[in-house]
Coordinates of C-alpha atoms in Angstrom, one line a residue:
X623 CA 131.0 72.7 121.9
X624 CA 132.2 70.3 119.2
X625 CA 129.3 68.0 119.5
X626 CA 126.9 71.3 119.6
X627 CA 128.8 71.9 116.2
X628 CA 127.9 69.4 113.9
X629 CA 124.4 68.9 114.9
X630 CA 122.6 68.5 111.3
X631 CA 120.6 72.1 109.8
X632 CA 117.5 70.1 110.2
X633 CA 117.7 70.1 114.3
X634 CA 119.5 73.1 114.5
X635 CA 116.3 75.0 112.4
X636 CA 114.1 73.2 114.5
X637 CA 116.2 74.8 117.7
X638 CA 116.3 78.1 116.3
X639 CA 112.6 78.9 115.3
X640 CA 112.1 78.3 119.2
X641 CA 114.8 81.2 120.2
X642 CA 113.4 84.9 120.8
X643 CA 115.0 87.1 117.7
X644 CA 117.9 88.1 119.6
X645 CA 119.1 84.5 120.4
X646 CA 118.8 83.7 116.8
X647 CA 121.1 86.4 115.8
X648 CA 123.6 85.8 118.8
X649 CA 123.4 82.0 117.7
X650 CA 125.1 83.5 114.1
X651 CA 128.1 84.3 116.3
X652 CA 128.8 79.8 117.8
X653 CA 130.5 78.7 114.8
X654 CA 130.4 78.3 110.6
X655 CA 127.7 75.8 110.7
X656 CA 125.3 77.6 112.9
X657 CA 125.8 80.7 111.0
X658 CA 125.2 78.9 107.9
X659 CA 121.9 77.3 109.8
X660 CA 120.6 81.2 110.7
X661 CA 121.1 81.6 107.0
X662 CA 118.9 79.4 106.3
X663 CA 116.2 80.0 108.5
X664 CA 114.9 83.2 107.4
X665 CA 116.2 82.5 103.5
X666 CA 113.4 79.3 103.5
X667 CA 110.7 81.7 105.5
X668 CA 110.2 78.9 108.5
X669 CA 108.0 80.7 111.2
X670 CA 110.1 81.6 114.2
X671 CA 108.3 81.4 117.8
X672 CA 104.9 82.7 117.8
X673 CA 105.2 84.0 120.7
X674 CA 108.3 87.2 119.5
X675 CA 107.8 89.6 122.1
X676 CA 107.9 93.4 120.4
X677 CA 110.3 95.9 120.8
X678 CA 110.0 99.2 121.4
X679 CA 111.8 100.8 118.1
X680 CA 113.2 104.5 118.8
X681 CA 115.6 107.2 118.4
X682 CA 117.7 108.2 121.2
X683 CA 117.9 112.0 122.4
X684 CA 120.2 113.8 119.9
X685 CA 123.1 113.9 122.3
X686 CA 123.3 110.1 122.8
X687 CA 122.7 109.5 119.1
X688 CA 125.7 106.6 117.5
X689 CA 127.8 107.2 115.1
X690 CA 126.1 104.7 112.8
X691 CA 123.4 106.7 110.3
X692 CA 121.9 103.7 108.6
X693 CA 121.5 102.0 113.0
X694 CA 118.2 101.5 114.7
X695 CA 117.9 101.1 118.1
X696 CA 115.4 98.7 120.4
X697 CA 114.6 98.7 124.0
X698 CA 113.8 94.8 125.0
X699 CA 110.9 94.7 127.8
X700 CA 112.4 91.1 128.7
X701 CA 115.6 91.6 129.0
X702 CA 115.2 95.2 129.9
X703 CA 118.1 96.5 127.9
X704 CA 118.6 98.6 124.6
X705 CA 120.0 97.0 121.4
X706 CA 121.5 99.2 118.2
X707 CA 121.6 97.1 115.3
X708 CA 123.7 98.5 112.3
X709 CA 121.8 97.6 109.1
X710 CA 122.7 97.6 105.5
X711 CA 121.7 101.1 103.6
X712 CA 118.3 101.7 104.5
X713 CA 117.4 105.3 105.8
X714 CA 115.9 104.8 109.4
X715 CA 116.3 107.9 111.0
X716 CA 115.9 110.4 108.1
X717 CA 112.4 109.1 107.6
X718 CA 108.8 109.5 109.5
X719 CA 107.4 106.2 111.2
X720 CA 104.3 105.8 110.4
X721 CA 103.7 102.6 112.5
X722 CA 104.7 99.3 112.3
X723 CA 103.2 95.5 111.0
X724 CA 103.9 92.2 110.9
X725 CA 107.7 93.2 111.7
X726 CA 107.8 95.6 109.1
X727 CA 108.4 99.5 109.7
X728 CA 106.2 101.4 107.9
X729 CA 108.3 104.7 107.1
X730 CA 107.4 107.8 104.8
X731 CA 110.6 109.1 103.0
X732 CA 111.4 113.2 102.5
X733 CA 108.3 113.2 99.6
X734 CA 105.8 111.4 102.0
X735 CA 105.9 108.2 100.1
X736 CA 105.5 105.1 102.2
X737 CA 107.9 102.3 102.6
X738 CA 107.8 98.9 104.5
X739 CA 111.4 98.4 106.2
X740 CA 112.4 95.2 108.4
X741 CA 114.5 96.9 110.8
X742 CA 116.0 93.5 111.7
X743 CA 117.5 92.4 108.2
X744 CA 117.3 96.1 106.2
X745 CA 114.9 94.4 103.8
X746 CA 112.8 97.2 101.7
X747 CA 109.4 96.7 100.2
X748 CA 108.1 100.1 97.9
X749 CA 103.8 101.1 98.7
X750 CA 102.1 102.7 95.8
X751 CA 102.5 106.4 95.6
X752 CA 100.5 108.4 97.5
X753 CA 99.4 110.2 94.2
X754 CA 97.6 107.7 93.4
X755 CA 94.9 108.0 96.1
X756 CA 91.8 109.7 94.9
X757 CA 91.7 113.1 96.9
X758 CA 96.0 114.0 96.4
X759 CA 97.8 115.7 93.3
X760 CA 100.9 116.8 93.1
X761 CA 101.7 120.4 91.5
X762 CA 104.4 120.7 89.6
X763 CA 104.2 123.4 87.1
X764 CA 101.7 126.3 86.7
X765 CA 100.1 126.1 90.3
X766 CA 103.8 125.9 92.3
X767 CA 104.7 128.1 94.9
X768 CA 106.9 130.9 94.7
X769 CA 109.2 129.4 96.0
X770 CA 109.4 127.2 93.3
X771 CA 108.8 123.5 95.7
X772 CA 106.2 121.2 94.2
X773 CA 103.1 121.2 96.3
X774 CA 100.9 118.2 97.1
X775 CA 97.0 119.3 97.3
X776 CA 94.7 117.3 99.3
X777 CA 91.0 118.4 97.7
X778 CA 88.9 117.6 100.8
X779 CA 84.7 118.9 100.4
X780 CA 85.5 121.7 98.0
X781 CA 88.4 122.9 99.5
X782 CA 92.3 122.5 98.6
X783 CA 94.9 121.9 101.5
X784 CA 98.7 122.4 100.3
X785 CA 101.4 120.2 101.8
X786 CA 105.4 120.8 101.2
X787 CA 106.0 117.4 100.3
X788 CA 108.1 116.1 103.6
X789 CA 104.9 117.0 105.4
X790 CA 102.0 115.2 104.2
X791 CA 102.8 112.5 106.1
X792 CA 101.7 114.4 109.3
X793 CA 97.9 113.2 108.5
X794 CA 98.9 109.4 108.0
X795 CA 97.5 108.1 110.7
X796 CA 97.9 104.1 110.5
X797 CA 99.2 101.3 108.3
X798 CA 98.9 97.8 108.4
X799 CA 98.9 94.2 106.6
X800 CA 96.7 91.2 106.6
X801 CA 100.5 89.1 106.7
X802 CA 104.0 89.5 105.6
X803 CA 104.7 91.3 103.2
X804 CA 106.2 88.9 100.9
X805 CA 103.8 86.4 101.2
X806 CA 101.4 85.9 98.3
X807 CA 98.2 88.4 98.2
X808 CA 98.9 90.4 101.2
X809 CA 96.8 93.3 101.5
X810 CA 97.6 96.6 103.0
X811 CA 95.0 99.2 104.6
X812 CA 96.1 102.6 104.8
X813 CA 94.2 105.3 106.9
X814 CA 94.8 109.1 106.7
X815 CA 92.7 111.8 108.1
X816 CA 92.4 116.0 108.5
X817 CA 90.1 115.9 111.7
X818 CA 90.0 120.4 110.8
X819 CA 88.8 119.7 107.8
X820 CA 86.0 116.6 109.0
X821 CA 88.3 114.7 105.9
X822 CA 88.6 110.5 106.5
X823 CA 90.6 108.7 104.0
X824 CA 90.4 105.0 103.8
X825 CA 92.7 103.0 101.0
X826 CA 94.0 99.6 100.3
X827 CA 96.7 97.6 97.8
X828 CA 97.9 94.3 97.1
X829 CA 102.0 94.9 97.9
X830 CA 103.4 95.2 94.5
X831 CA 100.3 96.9 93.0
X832 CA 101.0 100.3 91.5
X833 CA 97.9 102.0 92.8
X834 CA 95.1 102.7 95.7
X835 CA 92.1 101.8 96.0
X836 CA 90.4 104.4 98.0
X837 CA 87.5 103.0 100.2
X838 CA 84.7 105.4 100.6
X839 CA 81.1 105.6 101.9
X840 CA 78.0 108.1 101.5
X841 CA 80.2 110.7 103.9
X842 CA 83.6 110.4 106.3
X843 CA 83.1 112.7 108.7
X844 CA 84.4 110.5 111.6
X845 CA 87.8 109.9 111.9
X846 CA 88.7 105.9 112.4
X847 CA 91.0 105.1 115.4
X848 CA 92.5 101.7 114.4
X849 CA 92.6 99.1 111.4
X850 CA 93.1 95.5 111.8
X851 CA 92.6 92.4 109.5
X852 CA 91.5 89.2 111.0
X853 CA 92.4 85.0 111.0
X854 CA 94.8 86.0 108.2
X855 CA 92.4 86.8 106.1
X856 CA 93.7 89.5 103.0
X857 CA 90.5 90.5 101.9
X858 CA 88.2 91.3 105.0
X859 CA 89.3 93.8 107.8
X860 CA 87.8 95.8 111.0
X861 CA 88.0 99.8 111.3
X862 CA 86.5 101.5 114.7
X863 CA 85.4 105.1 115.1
X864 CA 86.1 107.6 117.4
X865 CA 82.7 107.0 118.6
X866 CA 83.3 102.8 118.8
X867 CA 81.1 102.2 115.5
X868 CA 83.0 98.8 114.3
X869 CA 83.0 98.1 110.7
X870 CA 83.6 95.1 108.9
X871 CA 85.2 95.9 105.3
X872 CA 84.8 93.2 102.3
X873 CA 87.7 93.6 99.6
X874 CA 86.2 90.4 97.5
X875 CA 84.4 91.9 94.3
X876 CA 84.4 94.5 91.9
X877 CA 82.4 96.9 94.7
X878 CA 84.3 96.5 98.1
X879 CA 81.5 96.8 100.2
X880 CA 81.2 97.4 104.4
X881 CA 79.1 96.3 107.5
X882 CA 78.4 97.8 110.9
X883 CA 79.1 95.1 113.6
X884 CA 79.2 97.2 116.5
X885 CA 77.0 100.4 116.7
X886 CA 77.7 102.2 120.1
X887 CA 74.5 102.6 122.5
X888 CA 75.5 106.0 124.1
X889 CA 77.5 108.9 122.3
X890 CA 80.9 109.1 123.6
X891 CA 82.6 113.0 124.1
X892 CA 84.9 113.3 120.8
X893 CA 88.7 112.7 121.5
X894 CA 87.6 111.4 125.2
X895 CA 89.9 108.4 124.1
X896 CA 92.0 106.7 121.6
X897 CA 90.6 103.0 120.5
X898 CA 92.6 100.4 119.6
X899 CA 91.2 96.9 117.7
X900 CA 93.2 94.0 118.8
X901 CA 93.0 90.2 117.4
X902 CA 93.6 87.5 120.0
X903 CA 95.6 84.5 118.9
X904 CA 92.3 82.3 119.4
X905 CA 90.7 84.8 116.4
X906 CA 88.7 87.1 119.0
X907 CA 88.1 90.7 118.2
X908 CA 88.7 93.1 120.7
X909 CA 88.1 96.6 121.2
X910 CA 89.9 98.5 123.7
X911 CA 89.8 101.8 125.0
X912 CA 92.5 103.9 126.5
X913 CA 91.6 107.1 129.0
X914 CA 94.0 109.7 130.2
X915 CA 93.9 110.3 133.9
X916 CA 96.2 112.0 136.3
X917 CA 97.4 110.3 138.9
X918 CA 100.4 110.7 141.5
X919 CA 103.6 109.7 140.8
X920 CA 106.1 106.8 142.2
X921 CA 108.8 109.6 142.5
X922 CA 109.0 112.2 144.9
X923 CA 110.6 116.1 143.7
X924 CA 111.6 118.3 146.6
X925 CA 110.1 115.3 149.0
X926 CA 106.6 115.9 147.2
X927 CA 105.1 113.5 145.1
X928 CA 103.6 115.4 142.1
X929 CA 100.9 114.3 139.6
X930 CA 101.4 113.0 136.3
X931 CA 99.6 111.8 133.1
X932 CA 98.5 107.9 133.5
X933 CA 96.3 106.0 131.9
X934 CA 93.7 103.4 132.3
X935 CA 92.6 100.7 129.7
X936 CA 88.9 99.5 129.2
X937 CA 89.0 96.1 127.4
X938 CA 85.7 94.5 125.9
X939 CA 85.1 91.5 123.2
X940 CA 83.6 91.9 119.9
X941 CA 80.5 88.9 119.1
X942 CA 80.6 89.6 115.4
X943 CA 77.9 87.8 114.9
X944 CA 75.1 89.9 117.3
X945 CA 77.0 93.3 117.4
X946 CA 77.2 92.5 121.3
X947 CA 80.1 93.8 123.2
X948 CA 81.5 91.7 126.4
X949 CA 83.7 92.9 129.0
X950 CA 86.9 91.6 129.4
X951 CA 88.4 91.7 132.9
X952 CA 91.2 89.2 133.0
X953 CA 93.4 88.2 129.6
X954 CA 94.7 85.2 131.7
X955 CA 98.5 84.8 130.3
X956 CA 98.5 86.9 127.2
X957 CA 99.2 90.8 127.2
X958 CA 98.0 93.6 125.2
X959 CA 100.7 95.7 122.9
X960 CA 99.0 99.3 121.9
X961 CA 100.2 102.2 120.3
X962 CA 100.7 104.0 116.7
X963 CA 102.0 100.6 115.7
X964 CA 99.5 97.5 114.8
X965 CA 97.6 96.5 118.2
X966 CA 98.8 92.7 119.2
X967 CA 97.7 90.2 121.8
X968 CA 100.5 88.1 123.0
X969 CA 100.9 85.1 124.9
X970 CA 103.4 85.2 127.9
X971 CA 103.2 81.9 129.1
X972 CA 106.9 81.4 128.0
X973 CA 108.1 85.3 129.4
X974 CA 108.2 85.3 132.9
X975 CA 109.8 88.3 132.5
X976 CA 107.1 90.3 131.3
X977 CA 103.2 90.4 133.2
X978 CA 100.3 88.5 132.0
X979 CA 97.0 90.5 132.1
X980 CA 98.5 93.4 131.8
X981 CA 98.6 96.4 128.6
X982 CA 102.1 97.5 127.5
X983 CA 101.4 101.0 125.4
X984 CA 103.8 103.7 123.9
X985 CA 102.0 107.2 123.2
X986 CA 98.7 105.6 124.3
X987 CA 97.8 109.2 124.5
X988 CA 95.0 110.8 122.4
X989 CA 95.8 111.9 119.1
X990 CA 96.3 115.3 119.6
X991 CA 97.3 116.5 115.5
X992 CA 100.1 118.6 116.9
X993 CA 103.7 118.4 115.6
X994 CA 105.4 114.9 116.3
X995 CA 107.6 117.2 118.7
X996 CA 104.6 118.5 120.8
X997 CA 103.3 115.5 121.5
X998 CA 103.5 113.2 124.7
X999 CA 105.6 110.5 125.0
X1000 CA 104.8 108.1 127.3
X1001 CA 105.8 104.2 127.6
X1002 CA 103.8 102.1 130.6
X1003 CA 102.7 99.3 131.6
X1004 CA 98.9 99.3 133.0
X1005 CA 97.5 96.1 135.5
X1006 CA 93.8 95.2 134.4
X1007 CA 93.6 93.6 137.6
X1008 CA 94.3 96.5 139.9
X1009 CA 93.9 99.6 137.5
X1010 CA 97.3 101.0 137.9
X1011 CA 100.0 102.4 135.2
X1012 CA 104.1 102.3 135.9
X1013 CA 105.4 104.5 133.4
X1014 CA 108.5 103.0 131.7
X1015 CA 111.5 105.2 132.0
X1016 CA 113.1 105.5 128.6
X1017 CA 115.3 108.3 127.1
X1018 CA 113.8 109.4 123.2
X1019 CA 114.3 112.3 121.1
X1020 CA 111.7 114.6 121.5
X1021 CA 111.0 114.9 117.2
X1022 CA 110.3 110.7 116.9
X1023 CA 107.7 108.7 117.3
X1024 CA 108.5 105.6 119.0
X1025 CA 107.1 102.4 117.6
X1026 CA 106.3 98.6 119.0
X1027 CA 108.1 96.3 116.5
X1028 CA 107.6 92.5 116.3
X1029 CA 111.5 91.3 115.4
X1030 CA 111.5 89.0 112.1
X1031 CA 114.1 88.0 109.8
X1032 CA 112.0 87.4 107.2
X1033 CA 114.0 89.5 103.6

């Protein structure tokens, strides 16, 4: 252990940008010098492994919640265990997850205001108010309530929709970043929708801007499914429809302006599926397409085997060039990540742990624009190869919203 001890920062960061996140931060725990060498690593931003695995981020059932207020807890697919990690004062639990990218937590405080939050080191990064955005105002005189609670309105095609201010956030539908968040020029790309009211809202800032920019075109009366910007690029993303249109959005100008590189041949039934945009780390597009099917399941109740809800996963690749769309049958070593969060491809060729060609999703479902507690949860793994779903067997409070977080200790 002594010689282990004085090996020189230099090797030791070289060592630690290898480790999975948790190693790292057990590694804190050998001696002064490798503490001092952890320290170091995320203070002077070297990447760690590109190949972090997420975890799934959630909140326990209410009855097995810690003592700890300002603790997150993370269920690790290769270790298959549960981590709570105490951070410093950052509310976690007392706020709505939007989603999550890039590591970062994308939360929504009490007044619906958004906040990037690395769950790992407790580091904080402020959005632009949501006041800013074109179609939202907050009332706060004349127009209040009776109740005397400021009102946000949402003016959607004529009409006003009032909000309480904790609950705006119920139409927020995704958030995500071309890169980290404290890099230079990153771009975020906020989507938020009110499918009753045919309303699409499409917005983007700089971090550290002050204002949105609200995207908009002739009419939004689709609702997009997933965001995702591309080869690290902060001023070009992707958006797909509930119908599969895929759009191309340029930020560079005065005017942002938008393509369609996919226009879907047949009409799809509305809400028939949720659709996810995924970047491969070779810089392919995908789209992907999730179903919900009921199938029977692995456990038997009263020495019947009952059906449950499954899922099956569709997965074709976006030529951006011709519009074409190619089906995708094997990933070879690289899994697919899906959910609420931002949509990743991974490489496993490290993790035997986990399975190659397969999709890993949390709440996969359909959005449903119910109540966070009426909606399914439901954690799985699905094989591309033979078309079945294991459901993952995890414990969550019925009021959260699980998210997939890639672990970085970037502050």
């Amino acid at each position: 252990m002594e010689t282990w001890s004085i090996l020189s920062t230099d090797i030791l960061l070289l060592i630690l940008e290898k480790l999975p996140v948790p190693d790292v931060i057990r590694s804190s725990a050998v001696c002064s010098n490798w503490c001092s060498a952890v320290h170091n690593q995320h203070m002077q931003r070297r990447k760690l492994h590109h190949h972090q695995i997420p975890w799934l981020m959630y909140t326990p059932p209410s009855k097995e919640h810690h003592d700890y207020p300002n603790a997150a807890n993370f269920f690790s697919l290769s270790e298959n265990r549960s981590y709570t990690i105490r951070l410093p004062p950052a509310p976690v639990h007392g706020r709505h997850w939007v989603g999550s990218s890039r590591g970062w937590l994308v939360t929504a405080d009490d007044r619906s205001e958004l906040h990037l939050l690395n769950p790992i080191t407790g580091a904080q990064i402020d959005l632009p108010s949501v006041t800013t955005l074109h179609e939202i105002d907050m009332l706060e005189d004349e127009r209040m309530f009776l109740d005397g609670c400021p009102r946000y309105v949402l003016n959607v095609h004529g009409y006003e929709e009032f909000f309480v201010p904790e609950a705006l956030c119920t139409i927020y539908t995704k958030v995500v970043l071309s890169s980290d968040p404290t890099d230079a020029g990153c771009t975020v790309a906020f989507l938020y929708s009110l499918p009753e009211r045919y309303f699409q809202g499409l917005a983007f800032a700089r971090v550290g801007d002050d204002r949105w920019g609200t995207l908009s075109k002739q009419e939004f009366t689709v609702e997009y499914d997933d965001v995702i910007f591309s080869n690290g690029d902060d001023d070009r993303f992707y958006t797909v429809t509930k119908e599969g249109t895929v759009e191309q959005w340029n930020l560079l100008g005065p005017n942002p302006v938008f393509k369609i590189v996919v226009q879907p041949q047949l009409q799809e039934p509305y809400g028939a599926m949720q659709k996810y945009l995924v970047e491969t780390p070779s810089g392919d597009i995908l789209l992907v397409r999730s179903r919900i099917r009921l199938e029977l399941s692995q456990y038997r109740v009263d020495g019947e085997r009952k059906f449950c809800v499954g899922f099956s996963f569709q997965v074709q690749r976006v030529v951006v060039d011709t519009g074409e769309l190619k089906e995708v049958s094997d990933l070879g070593d690289h899994a697919l990540f899906l959910g609420d969060s931002e949509s990743l491809c991974i490489s496993l060729a490290d993790v035997p742990e986990l399975l190659p060609n397969h999709v890993y999703y949390s709440n996969a479902n359909i959005k449903l624009y119910r109540p966070v507690e009426e909606r399914g949860r439901h954690f799985g793994v699905y094989s591309l190869r033979t078309h079945e779903s294991v459901n993952i067997n995890l414990a969550v409070d019925r009021y959260s919203s699980p998210v997939w977080v890639r672990p970085s200790l970037v502050q």
